[in-house]
Short mmCIF file of C-alpha atoms in Angstrom, two decimals:
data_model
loop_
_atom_site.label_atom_id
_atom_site.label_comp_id
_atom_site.label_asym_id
_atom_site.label_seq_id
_atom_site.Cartn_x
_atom_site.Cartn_y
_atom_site.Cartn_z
CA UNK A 215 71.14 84.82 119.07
CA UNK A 216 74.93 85.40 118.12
CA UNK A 217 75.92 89.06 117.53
CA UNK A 218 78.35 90.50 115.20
CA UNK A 219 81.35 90.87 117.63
CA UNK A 220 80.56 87.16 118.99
CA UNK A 221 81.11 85.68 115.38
CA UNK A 222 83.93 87.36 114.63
CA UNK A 223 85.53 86.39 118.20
CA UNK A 224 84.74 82.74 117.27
CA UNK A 225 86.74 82.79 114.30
CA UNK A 226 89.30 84.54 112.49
CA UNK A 227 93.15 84.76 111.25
CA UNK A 228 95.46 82.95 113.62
CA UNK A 229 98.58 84.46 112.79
CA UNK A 230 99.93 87.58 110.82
CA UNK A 231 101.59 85.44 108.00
CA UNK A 232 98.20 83.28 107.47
CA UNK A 233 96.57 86.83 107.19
CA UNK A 234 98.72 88.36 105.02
CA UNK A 235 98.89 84.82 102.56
CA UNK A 236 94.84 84.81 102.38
CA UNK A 237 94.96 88.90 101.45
CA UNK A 238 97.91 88.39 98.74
CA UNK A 239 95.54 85.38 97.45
CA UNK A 240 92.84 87.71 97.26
CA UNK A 241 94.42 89.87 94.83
CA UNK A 242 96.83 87.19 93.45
CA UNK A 243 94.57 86.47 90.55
CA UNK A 244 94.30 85.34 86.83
CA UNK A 245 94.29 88.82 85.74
CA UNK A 246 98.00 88.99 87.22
CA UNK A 247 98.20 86.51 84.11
CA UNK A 248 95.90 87.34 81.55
CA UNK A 249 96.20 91.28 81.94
CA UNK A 250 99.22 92.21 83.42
CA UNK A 251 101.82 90.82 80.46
CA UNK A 252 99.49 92.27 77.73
CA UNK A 253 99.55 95.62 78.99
CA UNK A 254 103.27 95.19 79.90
CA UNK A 255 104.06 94.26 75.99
CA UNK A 256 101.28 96.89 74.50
CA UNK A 257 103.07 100.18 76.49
CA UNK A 258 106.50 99.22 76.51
CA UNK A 259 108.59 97.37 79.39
CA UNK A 260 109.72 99.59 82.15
CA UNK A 261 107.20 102.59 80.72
CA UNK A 262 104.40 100.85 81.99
CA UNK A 263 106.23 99.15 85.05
CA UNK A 264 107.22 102.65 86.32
CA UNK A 265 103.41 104.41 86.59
CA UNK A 266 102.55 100.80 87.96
CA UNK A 267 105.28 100.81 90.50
CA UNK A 268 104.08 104.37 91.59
CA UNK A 269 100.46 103.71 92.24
CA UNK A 270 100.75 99.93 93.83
CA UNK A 271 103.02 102.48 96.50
CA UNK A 272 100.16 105.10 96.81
CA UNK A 273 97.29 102.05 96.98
CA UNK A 274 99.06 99.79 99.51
CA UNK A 275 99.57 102.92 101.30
CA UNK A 276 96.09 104.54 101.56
CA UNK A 277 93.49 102.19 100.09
CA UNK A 278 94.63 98.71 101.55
CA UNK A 279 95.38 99.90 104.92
CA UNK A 280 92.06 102.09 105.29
CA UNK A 281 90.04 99.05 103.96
CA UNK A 282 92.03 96.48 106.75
CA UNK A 283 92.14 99.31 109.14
CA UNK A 284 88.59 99.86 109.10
CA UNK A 285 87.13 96.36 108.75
CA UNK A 286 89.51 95.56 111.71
CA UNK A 287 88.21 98.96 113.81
CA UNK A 288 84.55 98.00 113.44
CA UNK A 289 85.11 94.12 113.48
CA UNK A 290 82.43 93.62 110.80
CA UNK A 291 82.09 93.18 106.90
CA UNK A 292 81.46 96.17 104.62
CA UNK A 293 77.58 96.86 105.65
CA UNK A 294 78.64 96.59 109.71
CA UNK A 295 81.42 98.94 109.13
CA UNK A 296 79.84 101.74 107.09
CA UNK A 297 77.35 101.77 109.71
CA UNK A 298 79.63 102.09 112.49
CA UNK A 299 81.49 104.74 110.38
CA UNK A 300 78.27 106.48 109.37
CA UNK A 301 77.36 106.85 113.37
CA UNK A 302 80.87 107.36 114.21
CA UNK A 303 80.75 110.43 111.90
CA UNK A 304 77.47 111.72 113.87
CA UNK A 305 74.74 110.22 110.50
CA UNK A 306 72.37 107.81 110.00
CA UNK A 307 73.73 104.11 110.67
CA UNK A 308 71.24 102.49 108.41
CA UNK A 309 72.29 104.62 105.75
CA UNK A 310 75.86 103.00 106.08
CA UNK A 311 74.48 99.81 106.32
CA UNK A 312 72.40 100.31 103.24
CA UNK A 313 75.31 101.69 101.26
CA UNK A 314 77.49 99.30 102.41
CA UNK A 315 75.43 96.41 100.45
CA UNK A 316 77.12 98.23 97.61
CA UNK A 317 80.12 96.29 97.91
CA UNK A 318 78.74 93.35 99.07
CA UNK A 319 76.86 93.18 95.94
CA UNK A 320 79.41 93.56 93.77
CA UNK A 321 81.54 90.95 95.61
CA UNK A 322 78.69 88.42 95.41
CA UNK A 323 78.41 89.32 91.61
CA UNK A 324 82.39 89.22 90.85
CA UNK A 325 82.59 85.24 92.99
CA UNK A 326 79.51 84.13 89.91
CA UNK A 327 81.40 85.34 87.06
CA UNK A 328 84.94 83.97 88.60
CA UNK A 329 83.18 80.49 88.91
CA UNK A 330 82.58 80.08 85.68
CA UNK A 331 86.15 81.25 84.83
CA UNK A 332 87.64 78.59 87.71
CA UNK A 333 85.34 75.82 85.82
CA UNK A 334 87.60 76.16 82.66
CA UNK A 335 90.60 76.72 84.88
CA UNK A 336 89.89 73.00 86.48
CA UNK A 337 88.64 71.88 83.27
CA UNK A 338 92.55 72.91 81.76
CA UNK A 339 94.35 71.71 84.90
CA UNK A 340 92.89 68.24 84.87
CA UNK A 341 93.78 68.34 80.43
CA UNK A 342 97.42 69.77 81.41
CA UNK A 343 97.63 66.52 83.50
CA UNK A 344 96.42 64.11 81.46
CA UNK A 345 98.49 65.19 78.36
CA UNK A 346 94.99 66.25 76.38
CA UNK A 347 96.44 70.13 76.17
CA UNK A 348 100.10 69.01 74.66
CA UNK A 349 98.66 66.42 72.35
CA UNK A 350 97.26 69.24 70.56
CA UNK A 351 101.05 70.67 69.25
CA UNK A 352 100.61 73.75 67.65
CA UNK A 353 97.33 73.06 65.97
CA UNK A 354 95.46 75.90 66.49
CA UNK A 355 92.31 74.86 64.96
CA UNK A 356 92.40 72.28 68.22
CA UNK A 357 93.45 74.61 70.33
CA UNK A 358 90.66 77.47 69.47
CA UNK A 359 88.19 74.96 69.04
CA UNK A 360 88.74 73.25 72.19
CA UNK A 361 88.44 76.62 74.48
CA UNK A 362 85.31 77.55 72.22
CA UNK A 363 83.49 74.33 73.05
CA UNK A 364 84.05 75.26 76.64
CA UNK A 365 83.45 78.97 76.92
CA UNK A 366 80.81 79.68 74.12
CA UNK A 367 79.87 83.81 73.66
CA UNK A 368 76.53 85.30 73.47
CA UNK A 369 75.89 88.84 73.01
CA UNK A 370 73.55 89.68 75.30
CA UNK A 371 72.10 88.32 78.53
CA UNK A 372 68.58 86.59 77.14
CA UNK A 373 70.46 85.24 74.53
CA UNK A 374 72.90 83.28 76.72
CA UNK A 375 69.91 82.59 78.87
CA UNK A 376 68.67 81.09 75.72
CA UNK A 377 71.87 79.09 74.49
CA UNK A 378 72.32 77.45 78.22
CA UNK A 379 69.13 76.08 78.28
CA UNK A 380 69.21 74.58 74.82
CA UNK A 381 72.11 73.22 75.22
CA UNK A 382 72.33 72.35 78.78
CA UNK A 383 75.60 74.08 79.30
CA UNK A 384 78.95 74.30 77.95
CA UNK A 385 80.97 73.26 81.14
CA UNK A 386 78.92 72.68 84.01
CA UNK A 387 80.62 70.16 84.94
CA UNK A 388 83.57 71.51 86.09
CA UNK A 389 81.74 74.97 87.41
CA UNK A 390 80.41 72.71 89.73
CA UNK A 391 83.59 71.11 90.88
CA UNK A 392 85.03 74.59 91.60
CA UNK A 393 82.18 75.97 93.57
CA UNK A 394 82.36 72.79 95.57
CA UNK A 395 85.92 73.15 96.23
CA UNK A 396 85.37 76.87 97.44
CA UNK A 397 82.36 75.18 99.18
CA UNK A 398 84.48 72.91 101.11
CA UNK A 399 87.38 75.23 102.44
CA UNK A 400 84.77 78.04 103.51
CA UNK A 401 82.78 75.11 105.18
CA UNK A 402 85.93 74.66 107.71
CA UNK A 403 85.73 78.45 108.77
CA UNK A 404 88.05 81.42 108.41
CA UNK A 405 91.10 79.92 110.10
CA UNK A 406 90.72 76.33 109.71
CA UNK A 407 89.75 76.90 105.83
CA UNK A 408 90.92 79.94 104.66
CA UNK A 409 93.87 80.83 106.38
CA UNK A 410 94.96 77.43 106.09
CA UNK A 411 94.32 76.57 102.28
CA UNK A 412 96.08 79.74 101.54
CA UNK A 413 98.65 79.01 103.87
CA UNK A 414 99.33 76.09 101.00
CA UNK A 415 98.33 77.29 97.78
CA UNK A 416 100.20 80.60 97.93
CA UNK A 417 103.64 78.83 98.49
CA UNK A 418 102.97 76.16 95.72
CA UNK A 419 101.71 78.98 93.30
CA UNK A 420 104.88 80.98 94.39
CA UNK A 421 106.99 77.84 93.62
CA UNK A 422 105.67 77.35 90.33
CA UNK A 423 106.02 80.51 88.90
CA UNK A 424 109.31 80.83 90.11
CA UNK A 425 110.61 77.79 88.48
CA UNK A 426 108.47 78.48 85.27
CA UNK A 427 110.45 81.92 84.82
CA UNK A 428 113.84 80.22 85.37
CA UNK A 429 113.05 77.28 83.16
CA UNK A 430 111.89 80.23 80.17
CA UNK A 431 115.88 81.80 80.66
CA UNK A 432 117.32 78.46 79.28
CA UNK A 433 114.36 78.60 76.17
CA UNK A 434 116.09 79.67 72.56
CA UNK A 435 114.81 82.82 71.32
CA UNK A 436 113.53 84.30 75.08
CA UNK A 437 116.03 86.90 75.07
CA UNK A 438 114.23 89.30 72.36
CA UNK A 439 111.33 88.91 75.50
CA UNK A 440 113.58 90.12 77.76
CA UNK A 441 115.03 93.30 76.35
CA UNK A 442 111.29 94.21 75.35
CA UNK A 443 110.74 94.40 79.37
CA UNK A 444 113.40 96.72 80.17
CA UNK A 445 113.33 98.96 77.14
CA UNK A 446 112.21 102.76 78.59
CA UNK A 447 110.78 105.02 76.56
CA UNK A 448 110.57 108.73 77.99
CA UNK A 449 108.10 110.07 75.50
CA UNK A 450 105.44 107.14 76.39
CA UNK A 451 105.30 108.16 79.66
CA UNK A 452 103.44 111.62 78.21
CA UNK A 453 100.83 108.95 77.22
CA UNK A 454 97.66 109.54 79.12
CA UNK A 455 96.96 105.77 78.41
CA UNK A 456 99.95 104.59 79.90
CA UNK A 457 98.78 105.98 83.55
CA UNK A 458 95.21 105.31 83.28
CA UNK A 459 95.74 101.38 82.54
CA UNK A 460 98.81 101.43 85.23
CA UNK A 461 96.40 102.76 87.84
CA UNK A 462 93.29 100.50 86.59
CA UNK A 463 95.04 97.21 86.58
CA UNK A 464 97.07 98.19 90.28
CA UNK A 465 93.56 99.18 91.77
CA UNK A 466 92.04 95.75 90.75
CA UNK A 467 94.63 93.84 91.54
CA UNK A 468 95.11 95.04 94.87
CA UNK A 469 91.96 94.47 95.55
CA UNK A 470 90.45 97.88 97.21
CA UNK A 471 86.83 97.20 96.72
CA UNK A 472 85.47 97.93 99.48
CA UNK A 473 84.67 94.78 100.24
CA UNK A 474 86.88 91.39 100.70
CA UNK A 475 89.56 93.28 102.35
CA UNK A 476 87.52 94.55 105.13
CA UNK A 477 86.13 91.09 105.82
CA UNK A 478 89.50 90.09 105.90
CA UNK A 479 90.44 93.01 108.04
CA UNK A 480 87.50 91.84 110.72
CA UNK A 481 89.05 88.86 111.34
CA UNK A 482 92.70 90.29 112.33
CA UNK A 483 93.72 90.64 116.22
CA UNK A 484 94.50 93.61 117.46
CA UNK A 485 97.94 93.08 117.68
CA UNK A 486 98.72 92.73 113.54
CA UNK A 487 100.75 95.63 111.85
CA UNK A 488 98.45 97.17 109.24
CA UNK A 489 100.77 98.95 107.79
CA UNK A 490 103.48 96.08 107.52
CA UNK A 491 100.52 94.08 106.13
CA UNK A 492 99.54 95.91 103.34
CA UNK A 493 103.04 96.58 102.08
CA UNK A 494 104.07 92.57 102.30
CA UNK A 495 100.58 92.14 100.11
CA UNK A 496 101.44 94.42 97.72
CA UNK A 497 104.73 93.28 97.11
CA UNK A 498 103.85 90.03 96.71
CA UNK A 499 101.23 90.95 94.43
CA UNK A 500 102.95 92.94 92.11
CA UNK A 501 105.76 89.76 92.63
CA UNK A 502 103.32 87.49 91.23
CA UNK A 503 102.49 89.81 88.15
CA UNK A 504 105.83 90.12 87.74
CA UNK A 505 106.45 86.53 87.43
CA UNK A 506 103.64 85.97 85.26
CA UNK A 507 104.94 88.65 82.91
CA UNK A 508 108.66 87.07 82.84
CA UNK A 509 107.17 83.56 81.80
CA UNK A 510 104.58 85.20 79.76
CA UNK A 511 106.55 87.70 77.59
CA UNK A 512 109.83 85.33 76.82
CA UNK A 513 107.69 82.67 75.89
CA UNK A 514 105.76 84.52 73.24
CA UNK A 515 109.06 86.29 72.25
CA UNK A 516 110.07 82.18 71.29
CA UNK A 517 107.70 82.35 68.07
CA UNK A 518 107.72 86.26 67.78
CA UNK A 519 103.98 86.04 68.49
CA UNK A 520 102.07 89.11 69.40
CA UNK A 521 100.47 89.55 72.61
CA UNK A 522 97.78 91.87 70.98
CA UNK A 523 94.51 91.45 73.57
CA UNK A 524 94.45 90.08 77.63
CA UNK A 525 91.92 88.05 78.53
CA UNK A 526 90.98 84.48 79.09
CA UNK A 527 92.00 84.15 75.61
CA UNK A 528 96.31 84.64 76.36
CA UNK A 529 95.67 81.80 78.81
CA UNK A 530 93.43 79.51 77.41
CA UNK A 531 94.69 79.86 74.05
CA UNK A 532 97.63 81.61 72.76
CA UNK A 533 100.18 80.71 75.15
CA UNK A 534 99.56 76.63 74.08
CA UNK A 535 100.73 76.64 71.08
CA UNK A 536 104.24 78.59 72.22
CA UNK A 537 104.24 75.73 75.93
CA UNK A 538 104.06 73.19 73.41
CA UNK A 539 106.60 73.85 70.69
CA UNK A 540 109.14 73.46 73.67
CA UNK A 541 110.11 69.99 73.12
CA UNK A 542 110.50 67.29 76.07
CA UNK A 543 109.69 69.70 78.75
CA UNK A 544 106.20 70.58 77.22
CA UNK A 545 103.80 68.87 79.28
CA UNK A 546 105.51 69.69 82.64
CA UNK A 547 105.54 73.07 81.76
CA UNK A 548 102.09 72.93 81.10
CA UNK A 549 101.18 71.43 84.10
CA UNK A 550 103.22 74.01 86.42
CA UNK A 551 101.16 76.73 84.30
CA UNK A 552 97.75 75.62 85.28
CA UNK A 553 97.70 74.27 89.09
CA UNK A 554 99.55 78.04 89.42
CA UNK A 555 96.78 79.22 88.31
CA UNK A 556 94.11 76.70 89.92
CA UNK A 557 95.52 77.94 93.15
CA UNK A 558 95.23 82.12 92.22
CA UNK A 559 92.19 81.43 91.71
CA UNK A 560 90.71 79.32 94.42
CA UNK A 561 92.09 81.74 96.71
CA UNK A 562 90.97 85.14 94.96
CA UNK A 563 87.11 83.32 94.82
CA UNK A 564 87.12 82.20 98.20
CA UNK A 565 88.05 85.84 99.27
CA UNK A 566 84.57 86.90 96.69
CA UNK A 567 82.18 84.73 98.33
CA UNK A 568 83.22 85.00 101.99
CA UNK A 569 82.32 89.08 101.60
CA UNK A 570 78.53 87.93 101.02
CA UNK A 571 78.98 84.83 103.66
CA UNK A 572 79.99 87.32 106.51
CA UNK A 573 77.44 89.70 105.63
CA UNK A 574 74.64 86.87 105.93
CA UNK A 575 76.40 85.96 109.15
CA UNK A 576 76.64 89.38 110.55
CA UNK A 577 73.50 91.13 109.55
CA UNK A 578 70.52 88.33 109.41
CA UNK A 579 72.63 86.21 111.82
CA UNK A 580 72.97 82.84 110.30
CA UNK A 581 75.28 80.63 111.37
CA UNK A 582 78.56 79.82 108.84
CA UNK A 583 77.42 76.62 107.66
CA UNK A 584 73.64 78.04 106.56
CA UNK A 585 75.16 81.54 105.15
CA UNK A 586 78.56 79.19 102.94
CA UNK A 587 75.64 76.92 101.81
CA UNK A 588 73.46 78.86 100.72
CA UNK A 589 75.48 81.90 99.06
CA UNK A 590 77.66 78.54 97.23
CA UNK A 591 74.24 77.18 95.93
CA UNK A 592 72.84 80.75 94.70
CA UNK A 593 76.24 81.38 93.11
CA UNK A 594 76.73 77.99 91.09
CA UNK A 595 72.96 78.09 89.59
CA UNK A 596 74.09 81.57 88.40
CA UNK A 597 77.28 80.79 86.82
CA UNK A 598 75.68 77.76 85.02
CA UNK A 599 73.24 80.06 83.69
CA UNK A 600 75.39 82.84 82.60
CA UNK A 601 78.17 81.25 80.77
CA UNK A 602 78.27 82.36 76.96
CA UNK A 603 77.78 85.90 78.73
CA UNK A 604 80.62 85.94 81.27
CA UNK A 605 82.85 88.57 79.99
CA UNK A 606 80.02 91.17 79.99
CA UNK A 607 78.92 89.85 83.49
CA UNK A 608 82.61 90.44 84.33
CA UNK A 609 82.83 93.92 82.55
CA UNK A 610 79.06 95.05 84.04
CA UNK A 611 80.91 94.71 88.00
CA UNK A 612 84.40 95.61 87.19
CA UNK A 613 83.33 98.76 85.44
CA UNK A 614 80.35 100.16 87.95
CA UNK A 615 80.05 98.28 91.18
CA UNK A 616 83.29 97.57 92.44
CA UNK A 617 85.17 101.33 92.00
CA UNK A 618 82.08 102.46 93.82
CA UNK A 619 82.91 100.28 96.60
CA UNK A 620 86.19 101.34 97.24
CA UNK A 621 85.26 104.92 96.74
CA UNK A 622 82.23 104.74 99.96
CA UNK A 623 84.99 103.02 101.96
CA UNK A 624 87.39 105.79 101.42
CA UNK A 625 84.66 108.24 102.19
CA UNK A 626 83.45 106.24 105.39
CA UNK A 627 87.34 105.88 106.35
CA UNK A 628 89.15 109.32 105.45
CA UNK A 629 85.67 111.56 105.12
CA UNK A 630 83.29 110.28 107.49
CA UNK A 631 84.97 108.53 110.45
CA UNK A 632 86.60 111.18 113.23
CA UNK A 633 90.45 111.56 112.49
CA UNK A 634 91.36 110.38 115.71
CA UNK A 635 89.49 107.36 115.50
CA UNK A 636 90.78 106.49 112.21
CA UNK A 637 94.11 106.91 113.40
CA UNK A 638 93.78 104.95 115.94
CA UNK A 639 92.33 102.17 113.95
CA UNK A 640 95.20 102.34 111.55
CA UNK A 641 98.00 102.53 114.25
CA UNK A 642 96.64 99.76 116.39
CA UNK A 643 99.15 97.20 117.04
CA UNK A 644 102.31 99.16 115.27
CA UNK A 645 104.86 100.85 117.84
CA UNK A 646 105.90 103.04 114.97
CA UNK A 647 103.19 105.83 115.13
CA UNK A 648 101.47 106.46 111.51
CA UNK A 649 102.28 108.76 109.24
CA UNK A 650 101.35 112.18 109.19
CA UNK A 651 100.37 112.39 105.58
CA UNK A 652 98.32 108.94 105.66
CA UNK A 653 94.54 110.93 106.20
CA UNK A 654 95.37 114.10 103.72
CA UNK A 655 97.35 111.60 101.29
CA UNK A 656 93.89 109.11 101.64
CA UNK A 657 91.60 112.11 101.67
CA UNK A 658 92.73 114.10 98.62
CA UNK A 659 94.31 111.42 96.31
CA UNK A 660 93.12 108.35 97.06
CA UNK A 661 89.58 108.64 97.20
CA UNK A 662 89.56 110.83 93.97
CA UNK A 663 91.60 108.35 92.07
CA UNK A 664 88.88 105.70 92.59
CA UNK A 665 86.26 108.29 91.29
CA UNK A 666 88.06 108.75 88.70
CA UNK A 667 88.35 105.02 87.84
CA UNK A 668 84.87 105.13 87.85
CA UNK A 669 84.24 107.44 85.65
CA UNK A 670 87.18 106.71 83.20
CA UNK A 671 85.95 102.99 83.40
CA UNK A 672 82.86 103.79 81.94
CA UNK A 673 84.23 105.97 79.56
CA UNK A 674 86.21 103.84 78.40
CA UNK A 675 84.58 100.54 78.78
CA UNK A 676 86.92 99.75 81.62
CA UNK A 677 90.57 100.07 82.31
CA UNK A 678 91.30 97.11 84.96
#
């Protein structure tokens, strides 16, 4: 029978670039678009940018490089590597393993309700191509109705239980077509799948945006978007608000879960900078967001539209109308938009479901093939069955699983784990010898700052 350290020596990130592209599409995701802009335009321009700026700095530097540190140290997924940090510490190493299912969980939970979000993502990318989503001008009676038709809403769980079986599903089609894609890329194994698809799709998405924010600086009417971004208001920064959104939409973004950043972290050789890593990722990252937010905020300046709400909504909806009022270059703006966004998302789901794949492979010791299979078929009968309730499904992990899997991975890490051993784990394969805040810094801010996501998140219904 194959153990732990034998899988992960069969397989795993070939190169430090290949890494770092699969970790930045991990976090690269359609909240970079749907969330980021909104709360961008709602706080003010630079007054939100600067709290954000400050706590993507104190993430990439604590949370990301414990989480890759430690997943790298152990060589195993989150349940593996609470374990070894549990028995490490001198306590129970079931315990660790049982708490580590935390994040596991969660991850498992977060791939379901992404599916269904990836089925209307393929359902728009194949429209954007065929001309279906400009055809519709500025009607938004078409445009509404069209994304309604797709992504019905039920208000509680039995009741979208209810409306998927009577109907037989608002979009299965195209849920199924994304799980199979995920399907296929995990199939060919952490570097011949992963690695490599991301080694692709993060370029392209790069690309895209890129040209899509250059493109918006020749639109009439962008430039009212553009002096909203770097307006600064001193006296919002005395909002409360301000920093607890900052903070909420940098910690989910960067992905410190607990979870698909260890896996990811299992799979590096020893020889990968951890530190180097984690500061490329979140520069890229908050690049992407960035991006997003100069297409996102110009274009809606065009019509003198509000933002007003995130959500699948500002992507499936209200940005249309404004893509397709821009004359002759409509359509291939539109299509730019969505494969940018097919591609975020394949590679943030892929990073969801291979959390639960490694555990399968680590702890009840199936092979890949048996472990992809079966968490891809559990996972698509889910999302079909969920759909009109996705955004609570969404809300339910976001809100109390995943902050409590970053916060047990900071406590097995910085709490738990003997500081030497830590150290070591976090230094390994840097000449430059860590810094000598890193453990306090990880210790006394970071892992308080993700309890205290939890507990704002529920008090406030969520703030990421």
């Amino acid at each position: 029978m194959a153990t732990p350290d034998t899988l992960q020596n069969q397989d795993g990130f070939k190169s430090q670039f290949g890494f770092i592209m699969a970790a930045v599409g991990s976090c690269v995701g359609m909240a970079n678009v749907w969330r980021f802009p909104m709360l961008v335009s709602r706080y003010g321009g630079l007054t939100f940018l600067i709290p954000y700026f400050i706590f993507a700095f104190i993430i990439c530097q604590s949370g990301m490089m414990e989480e890759f540190s430690l997943g790298r140290w152990a060589r195993s997924g989150p349940s593996g590597a609470f374990g070894k940090a549990m028995e490490n510490g001198g306590h129970s190493k079931k315990l660790g393993e049982w708490i580590g299912g935390v994040p596991v969980l969660g991850s498992l939970l977060l791939a379901i309700g992404y599916s269904v979000v990836m089925g209307w993502v393929f359902a728009y990318t194949k429209m954007a191509i065929t001309g279906e989503l400009t055809a519709m001008g500025t009607d938004m009676n078409a445009i509404g109705g069209t994304f309604g038709a797709m992504a019905p809403e039920a208000d509680t769980l039995p009741e979208a239980l209810q409306m998927t079986f009577a109907t037989g599903g608002a979009n299965n089609f195209w849920i199924i077509i994304g799980v199979v894609v995920s399907l296929v890329i995990m199939l060919a194994g952490v570097s011949g799948g992963i690695e490599k698809s991301c080694k692709i799709m993060l370029p392209i998405l790069y690309v895209l945006f890129i040209v899509l924010a250059i493109v918006m600086i020749f639109i009439p009417g962008t430039s009212a978007g553009y002096q909203y971004i770097f307006t600064f208001d001193p006296k919002g920064l005395l909002n409360p608000q301000v920093w607890v959104y900052a903070f909420g939409q940098c910690f989910f973004s960067l992905s410190v879960a607990g979870s698909g950043s260890v896996v990811y972290g299992s799979y590096l050789g020893d020889d990968v900078k951890i530190r180097q890593s984690a500061i490329i990722c979140a520069i890229l990252d908050t690049s992407a967001a960035l991006l997003a937010m100069f297409i996102i905020i110009p274009a809606m300046a065009t019509t003198g539209a509000d933002l007003g709400n995130g959500g699948p909504g500002l992507m499936f909806i209200y940005v249309l109308p404004v893509f397709n009022g821009m004359g002759g270059i409509a359509r291939l703006i539109v299509i730019f938009f969505y494969v940018a966004i097919l591609f975020a998302g394949v590679s943030s789901v892929i990073n969801l479901f291979e959390t639960p794949v490694n555990f399968l492979q680590q702890q009840l010791h199936l092979k890949r093939w048996m472990a992809v299979g079966l968490i891809h078929v559990v996972g698509v009968i889910v999302a079909l069955l969920i759909q009109p309730w996705t955004s609570q499904w969404m809300d339910m992990v976001s809100i109390y699983i995943l902050p409590l899997g970053a916060v047990a991975a900071g406590i097995m890490f910085f709490w738990v784990m003997k500081k030497k051993d830590a150290l070591a784990a976090a230094q390994l394969g840097s000449d430059k010898p860590i810094m000598k805040w890193f453990l306090p810094f990880g210790k006394y801010v970071f892992v308080p700052l993700c309890l205290l996501c939890f507990v704002l998140g529920i008090a406030w219904g969520g703030i990421g």
